[in-house]
Amino acid sequence: MCGIVAYLGQKQAYPILIKGLKRLEYRGYDSAGVALVDSEMAVYKCKGKVSDLEAHANGKNINGTIGIGHTRWATHGEPNDANAHPHYSESKKLVIIHNGIIENYASLKKEMIKRGHTFLSDTDTEVLVHLIEDIQEKEKVDLFEALRMALNEVIGAYAIVVMSKDDPNKLIAAKKGSPMVIGIGKDDFYIASDATPIVEYTKNVVYLEDEEIALLDRNEELKIFNIKNQSKTPYIQELELQLEAIEKGGYEHFMLKEIYEQPKSILDSMRGRINAAQGIVSLGGISDYETKMINAKRFIIVACGTSWHAGLVAEYLIEEYARIPVEVEYASEFRYRNPILNEDDVVIAISQSGETADTLAAIELAKSKGATIIGICNVVGSSIARATHAGSYTHAGPEIGVASTKAFTAQVTVLTLLALSLGKKKGTIPHSKFAQILSELESVPSKIETLLKKDNQIEYISEIFKNATNFLYLGRGCSFPVALEGALKLKEISYIHAEGYPAAEMKHGPIALIDAEMPVVVIATKGPSYEKVVSNIQEVKARKGKIIAIVTEGDVTVKEMADYSIEIPETDESLVPLISVIPLQLLSYYIAVMRGCNVDQPRNLAKSVTVE
Ligand code: AGP
C-alpha cells in the first residue's frame, strides 16, 4: 500500500526520496510524488511509476535539503495526477503525504467547503491538510499544535508527514494504525513506511507508536509527543536489516530470488528451535503461553490470503498432533460477525507483514473478548507482533515480491513446530512419529535444493500452458491448502483465472468446466489419499482435461496418467506442503514472465494491505 519517504538534513533530498520510493515500490502503488523546499516549495506528482515521476520532474528545480515523497495505492479517488500525493493545503503553504484512511473525511470536507475551501482531489488526505491549516489560522497556533488538534478530530488510520514552505527546517510526522519509522543519521533524519529506504544511511531507528507525533528539526534532536501533548523519550533501536536482503542479488526478479531462498529461509525458521537428535522443539517466544495453549478449548486462526492458506495447513497439523480443535477464519469476516469467544480460546494471527488491517482488527476484537492472542509474523516489531500477547517470528527475511513465497513456507514451518511441540507436551503424538517428523523436517531444506534444480522442467511446462485462460488446482488433506495457494499465486502474477479445490469437491461443480482446454494441476503425492486422488485424475482425464501432476519421486501410476508430471522428493505426509508448493510457485512465476507481466509488482496489488 502507500509508501512514505521523507528527508531532512544536509544532503540533496530528491535523490534520497526517489531511491527510497523505489525501495518501497514492492508495497504496490499506482502514482507517485515528491515535494521539496528550496527557495520555493515545489510539488511534482503523476500517475504511474516512480520512473514516470522522474521523467516528469526532469529539467525542473529539484533542489532542496528537505523533502517528502509518496507512492499512492488508490482508495479515495481513481489513480490520476490530481489524486497523487503530496497534497497542498488551501494556501499552498503546507503539503502532506499520508498512508491510511481518514474515515470521517466526508463530513470534514463538507464543513470546510462551506467555509470557502476548494479541493483539488477526491482524496481523504487533502481534507486533513486543509483541516490542519484551518485550525492553525483559526486558533492562532503553531503547525505542531494545529496538527495535534486536527488528529484529535479525525477518525481512521494514518501515517502522515507534513512540511511547511515557511519553515524548511522542520518535518512533522504522526501515526496511528499505519507503520512509520524514523532513521536518525549523523546530522540528518529519514522517515519511511518501513526501514528499507533507510537502511543504507543509518542503522539507528525509532518506530513511532500509535498516536505519537514526531517533531524533526534540522538543528535539534528528535522530539516525540503523544496526541495528548505529553512528551515521550524516543526509543532508539538498531536495525538488523542488511542491505543485501532487499536487493535482487543477480536474480531477474525478487520473486525468483525469494523462491530460491527457501532452503535457507526454512532453515532460519527452525534455527535454534529444534534438535532432532535430542527430540527437542521449542518456540521461545510462546513458552510462557504453552500451558494456556495446551489447555485451550480451541484455536481460532485469523489471517488473510497466503497467510490464511498457511493457517489451513496448520489446522490439519494441530488437530492431528496436538488434538486441539482448530477453526481457520478470514480475518476480514471474523472481525465483523460478532464471534463467540472466551478466555479459554487461543487466537493465532498469521501475517507476513504484520500490518494487515483486517488481521490487526481481528486481534483487537479477540483481545477485547478476553482471548489469548499468539502472533506468527515475519516483520520484527510490526504492528501485529506488538499487538499480540506472545508470538514467534518466522525469520524468512524481507519479502519484497508482492506474491508471497518464502513467507508461506516459513509460516508453515513455524506452525509445524508449534503442532509438534504442543503434541509432545500434551502426549498426543506418538514418540516415534514425533522423532520421525523432526528428522524429516531437518532434511526439507536440502530436498528443496534438489527440487529447485529441476526448474527448467517447470519452465518447459509453463511454456506449454502460458496462454491458458483458466486453471484448476486440486489437492486433498494438507495438500488442499497448497492447491489454493498455487491458484492464488497464478492469479496474482499472471492474471489467469485459477481456482483451488479439494480434489473430491470437483465433482460437485467444477467438473463442468473441464474440457481439452483446461489445465488441472493435481497434487498427487504418496499418502493415505493417494488412491482417491488417482480416481479424481481419472475423472479429469475422462473429460479430456490436461493433467499437470505433482508426484512423489519414483511414482509410476500417476505419471502414466498425467500429461506432465513433476517429481518431488519423498517426505512425511504432513511436510509435503513445504515441498509441493515450490513447483507451483515456479509454475506461476514462469507463466507470468512469459506473459510479460510485472511479477514483483502485479497490477492492483499491495504487499501490506493496511486498509480494510
Ligand atoms: C500473497 O501472495 C498475497 N500477496 C496476499 O494474499 C497476502 O498473503 C495477504 O495480503 C496477507 O498478508 P500478510 O501475510 O502480510 O498479512
Tab-separated table of C-alpha atoms in Angstrom, residues 323-551:
chain	number	residue	atom	x	y	z
A	323	ARG	CA	-5.659	-32.845	19.209
A	324	ILE	CA	-6.873	-29.290	19.762
A	325	PRO	CA	-9.870	-28.197	17.640
A	326	VAL	CA	-8.907	-25.502	15.147
A	327	GLU	CA	-11.040	-23.065	13.177
A	328	VAL	CA	-9.456	-21.027	10.407
A	329	GLU	CA	-11.102	-17.703	9.663
A	330	TYR	CA	-10.625	-14.945	7.153
A	331	ALA	CA	-9.730	-12.030	9.427
A	332	SER	CA	-11.999	-9.743	7.403
A	333	GLU	CA	-15.060	-11.950	8.071
A	334	PHE	CA	-14.208	-12.776	11.657
A	335	ARG	CA	-13.969	-9.137	12.703
A	336	TYR	CA	-17.484	-8.291	11.555
A	337	ARG	CA	-19.534	-11.263	12.668
A	338	ASN	CA	-19.649	-10.895	16.430
A	339	PRO	CA	-17.770	-14.165	17.012
A	340	ILE	CA	-18.303	-16.158	20.194
A	341	LEU	CA	-15.042	-16.073	22.081
A	342	ASN	CA	-13.979	-16.585	25.651
A	343	GLU	CA	-10.927	-16.782	27.857
A	344	ASP	CA	-10.285	-20.439	27.016
A	345	ASP	CA	-9.820	-19.616	23.347
A	346	VAL	CA	-6.449	-19.018	21.789
A	347	VAL	CA	-6.388	-16.925	18.654
A	348	ILE	CA	-3.412	-17.363	16.340
A	349	ALA	CA	-2.859	-14.432	13.985
A	350	ILE	CA	-0.646	-15.141	10.985
A	351	SER	CA	0.811	-12.326	8.910
A	352	GLN	CA	3.948	-11.862	6.865
A	353	SER	CA	3.907	-8.063	7.011
A	354	GLY	CA	2.412	-7.797	10.466
A	355	GLU	CA	0.496	-4.762	9.192
A	356	THR	CA	-2.617	-6.263	7.562
A	357	ALA	CA	-5.521	-4.082	8.711
A	358	ASP	CA	-8.127	-6.871	8.846
A	359	THR	CA	-5.871	-9.184	10.839
A	360	LEU	CA	-4.995	-6.365	13.217
A	361	ALA	CA	-8.686	-5.573	13.748
A	362	ALA	CA	-9.469	-9.270	14.317
A	363	ILE	CA	-6.771	-9.335	17.017
A	364	GLU	CA	-8.176	-6.263	18.761
A	365	LEU	CA	-11.652	-7.786	18.716
A	366	ALA	CA	-10.446	-11.117	20.116
A	367	LYS	CA	-8.457	-9.320	22.792
A	368	SER	CA	-11.477	-7.312	23.852
A	369	LYS	CA	-13.306	-10.601	24.391
A	370	GLY	CA	-10.573	-11.960	26.644
A	371	ALA	CA	-8.919	-14.448	24.267
A	372	THR	CA	-5.182	-15.051	24.295
A	373	ILE	CA	-3.527	-13.931	21.071
A	374	ILE	CA	-0.443	-15.566	19.582
A	375	GLY	CA	1.209	-13.971	16.572
A	376	ILE	CA	3.146	-15.628	13.757
A	377	CYS	CA	4.771	-12.719	11.924
A	378	ASN	CA	7.714	-12.174	9.651
A	379	VAL	CA	8.369	-8.484	10.175
A	380	VAL	CA	10.014	-7.859	13.509
A	381	GLY	CA	8.429	-5.069	15.528
A	382	SER	CA	5.406	-4.872	13.203
A	383	SER	CA	2.010	-3.737	14.475
A	384	ILE	CA	0.634	-7.289	14.737
A	385	ALA	CA	3.753	-8.532	16.502
A	386	ARG	CA	3.260	-5.771	19.043
A	387	ALA	CA	-0.484	-6.257	19.401
A	388	THR	CA	-0.307	-9.952	20.358
A	389	HIS	CA	0.323	-11.406	23.827
A	390	ALA	CA	3.189	-13.543	22.564
A	391	GLY	CA	4.407	-14.978	19.317
A	392	SER	CA	7.032	-16.492	17.101
A	393	TYR	CA	8.780	-14.716	14.283
A	394	THR	CA	9.124	-16.670	11.067
A	395	HIS	CA	12.600	-15.282	10.244
A	396	ALA	CA	12.128	-15.597	6.476
A	397	GLY	CA	13.952	-12.292	5.908
A	398	PRO	CA	12.451	-9.378	3.967
A	399	GLU	CA	9.961	-10.499	1.334
A	400	ILE	CA	9.842	-7.888	-1.426
A	401	GLY	CA	7.875	-9.663	-4.194
A	402	VAL	CA	4.178	-8.944	-3.724
A	403	ALA	CA	3.392	-12.621	-4.245
A	404	SER	CA	4.283	-14.342	-1.027
A	405	THR	CA	6.561	-17.382	-1.375
A	406	LYS	CA	9.229	-17.820	1.275
A	407	ALA	CA	6.974	-16.257	3.904
A	408	PHE	CA	4.434	-19.054	3.317
A	409	THR	CA	6.944	-21.872	3.795
A	410	ALA	CA	8.387	-20.114	6.850
A	411	GLN	CA	4.882	-19.782	8.344
A	412	VAL	CA	4.155	-23.457	7.684
A	413	THR	CA	7.499	-24.406	9.250
A	414	VAL	CA	6.810	-22.459	12.446
A	415	LEU	CA	3.232	-23.770	12.636
A	416	THR	CA	4.544	-27.322	12.188
A	417	LEU	CA	6.923	-26.753	15.099
A	418	LEU	CA	4.013	-25.418	17.129
A	419	ALA	CA	1.871	-28.511	16.394
A	420	LEU	CA	4.758	-30.816	17.282
A	421	SER	CA	5.705	-29.044	20.478
A	422	LEU	CA	2.108	-28.902	21.735
A	423	GLY	CA	1.558	-32.542	20.737
A	424	LYS	CA	4.665	-33.609	22.599
A	425	LYS	CA	3.771	-31.676	25.761
A	426	LYS	CA	0.195	-32.982	25.644
A	427	GLY	CA	1.347	-36.511	24.901
A	428	THR	CA	-0.937	-36.738	21.875
A	429	ILE	CA	1.759	-37.534	19.327
A	430	PRO	CA	3.478	-40.923	19.492
A	431	HIS	CA	7.161	-40.585	20.322
A	432	SER	CA	8.279	-42.404	17.178
A	433	LYS	CA	6.132	-40.183	14.942
A	434	PHE	CA	7.453	-37.055	16.666
A	435	ALA	CA	11.053	-38.158	16.148
A	436	GLN	CA	10.419	-39.129	12.531
A	437	ILE	CA	8.810	-35.793	11.574
A	438	LEU	CA	11.505	-33.850	13.347
A	439	SER	CA	14.307	-35.537	11.499
A	440	GLU	CA	12.374	-35.264	8.207
A	441	LEU	CA	11.885	-31.559	8.872
A	442	GLU	CA	15.624	-31.084	9.134
A	443	SER	CA	16.056	-32.600	5.681
A	444	VAL	CA	13.404	-30.413	3.994
A	445	PRO	CA	15.821	-27.580	3.020
A	446	SER	CA	18.167	-29.951	1.178
A	447	LYS	CA	15.205	-31.637	-0.538
A	448	ILE	CA	14.054	-28.233	-1.790
A	449	GLU	CA	17.596	-27.560	-3.046
A	450	THR	CA	17.347	-30.743	-5.128
A	451	LEU	CA	13.906	-29.828	-6.399
A	452	LEU	CA	14.984	-26.339	-7.454
A	453	LYS	CA	17.486	-27.927	-9.823
A	454	LYS	CA	14.526	-29.086	-11.905
A	455	ASP	CA	13.241	-25.635	-12.592
A	456	ASN	CA	13.938	-25.917	-16.347
A	457	GLN	CA	11.379	-28.742	-16.419
A	458	ILE	CA	8.812	-26.394	-14.856
A	459	GLU	CA	9.790	-23.656	-17.296
A	460	TYR	CA	9.112	-26.115	-20.131
A	461	ILE	CA	5.624	-26.916	-18.801
A	462	SER	CA	4.963	-23.194	-18.313
A	463	GLU	CA	5.699	-22.550	-21.991
A	464	ILE	CA	3.013	-25.077	-22.961
A	465	PHE	CA	0.310	-23.570	-20.736
A	466	LYS	CA	1.207	-19.872	-20.766
A	467	ASN	CA	-1.800	-18.966	-22.920
A	468	ALA	CA	-4.415	-20.877	-20.916
A	469	THR	CA	-7.301	-18.754	-19.682
A	470	ASN	CA	-8.274	-20.920	-16.720
A	471	PHE	CA	-6.519	-23.323	-14.367
A	472	LEU	CA	-7.839	-25.711	-11.749
A	473	TYR	CA	-5.713	-26.817	-8.772
A	474	LEU	CA	-6.666	-29.906	-6.788
A	475	GLY	CA	-5.367	-31.477	-3.593
A	476	ARG	CA	-6.598	-33.438	-0.594
A	477	GLY	CA	-5.750	-33.227	3.104
A	478	CYS	CA	-2.999	-30.732	3.763
A	479	SER	CA	-2.363	-30.554	0.021
A	480	PHE	CA	-5.737	-28.813	-0.360
A	481	PRO	CA	-4.402	-25.505	1.058
A	482	VAL	CA	-1.423	-25.929	-1.276
A	483	ALA	CA	-3.859	-26.159	-4.202
A	484	LEU	CA	-5.444	-22.893	-3.012
A	485	GLU	CA	-2.023	-21.305	-2.708
A	486	GLY	CA	-0.961	-22.480	-6.185
A	487	ALA	CA	-4.127	-20.972	-7.678
A	488	LEU	CA	-3.648	-17.699	-5.791
A	489	LYS	CA	-0.045	-17.372	-6.994
A	490	LEU	CA	-1.094	-17.867	-10.618
A	491	LYS	CA	-3.976	-15.362	-10.379
A	492	GLU	CA	-1.887	-12.729	-8.651
A	493	ILE	CA	1.004	-12.517	-11.037
A	494	SER	CA	-0.160	-13.876	-14.399
A	495	TYR	CA	-3.812	-12.664	-14.253
A	496	ILE	CA	-5.021	-16.105	-15.356
A	497	HIS	CA	-8.213	-17.176	-13.647
A	498	ALA	CA	-7.451	-20.089	-11.338
A	499	GLU	CA	-9.365	-21.968	-8.656
A	500	GLY	CA	-8.168	-24.297	-5.940
A	501	TYR	CA	-10.432	-27.106	-4.743
A	502	PRO	CA	-10.312	-30.151	-2.517
A	503	ALA	CA	-9.945	-32.851	-5.193
A	504	ALA	CA	-13.125	-34.652	-4.168
A	505	GLU	CA	-15.198	-31.478	-4.391
A	506	MET	CA	-14.523	-31.260	-8.103
A	507	LYS	CA	-17.431	-33.494	-8.970
A	508	HIS	CA	-19.791	-31.172	-7.093
A	509	GLY	CA	-19.448	-28.394	-9.624
A	510	PRO	CA	-16.053	-27.512	-11.116
A	511	ILE	CA	-16.049	-30.694	-13.194
A	512	ALA	CA	-18.463	-28.878	-15.510
A	513	LEU	CA	-15.558	-26.656	-16.550
A	514	ILE	CA	-13.300	-29.453	-17.677
A	515	ASP	CA	-12.578	-29.845	-21.363
A	516	ALA	CA	-9.489	-30.276	-23.522
A	517	GLU	CA	-8.514	-26.645	-22.863
A	518	MET	CA	-8.454	-26.896	-19.086
A	519	PRO	CA	-5.114	-27.472	-17.328
A	520	VAL	CA	-5.639	-29.192	-13.980
A	521	VAL	CA	-2.753	-29.148	-11.519
A	522	VAL	CA	-3.096	-32.060	-9.106
A	523	ILE	CA	-1.011	-32.640	-6.011
A	524	ALA	CA	-0.873	-36.414	-6.086
A	525	THR	CA	1.943	-37.320	-3.722
A	526	LYS	CA	2.163	-40.636	-1.850
A	527	GLY	CA	-0.007	-40.772	1.267
A	528	PRO	CA	-3.299	-42.075	2.637
A	529	SER	CA	-5.419	-40.333	-0.020
A	530	TYR	CA	-3.212	-41.236	-2.988
A	531	GLU	CA	-5.689	-43.769	-4.436
A	532	LYS	CA	-8.559	-41.296	-4.047
A	533	VAL	CA	-6.610	-38.642	-5.922
A	534	VAL	CA	-5.854	-41.182	-8.645
A	535	SER	CA	-9.615	-41.595	-9.080
A	536	ASN	CA	-10.040	-37.821	-9.294
A	537	ILE	CA	-7.384	-37.721	-12.006
A	538	GLN	CA	-9.294	-40.407	-13.929
A	539	GLU	CA	-12.388	-38.215	-13.759
A	540	VAL	CA	-10.469	-35.291	-15.273
A	541	LYS	CA	-8.874	-37.477	-17.936
A	542	ALA	CA	-12.252	-38.906	-18.927
A	543	ARG	CA	-13.258	-35.328	-19.813
A	544	LYS	CA	-10.033	-34.649	-21.706
A	545	GLY	CA	-8.630	-32.200	-19.137
A	546	LYS	CA	-4.850	-31.748	-19.172
A	547	ILE	CA	-3.185	-33.051	-16.028
A	548	ILE	CA	-0.057	-31.489	-14.551
A	549	ALA	CA	0.706	-33.729	-11.592
A	550	ILE	CA	2.984	-33.129	-8.625
A	551	VAL	CA	4.093	-36.626	-7.679
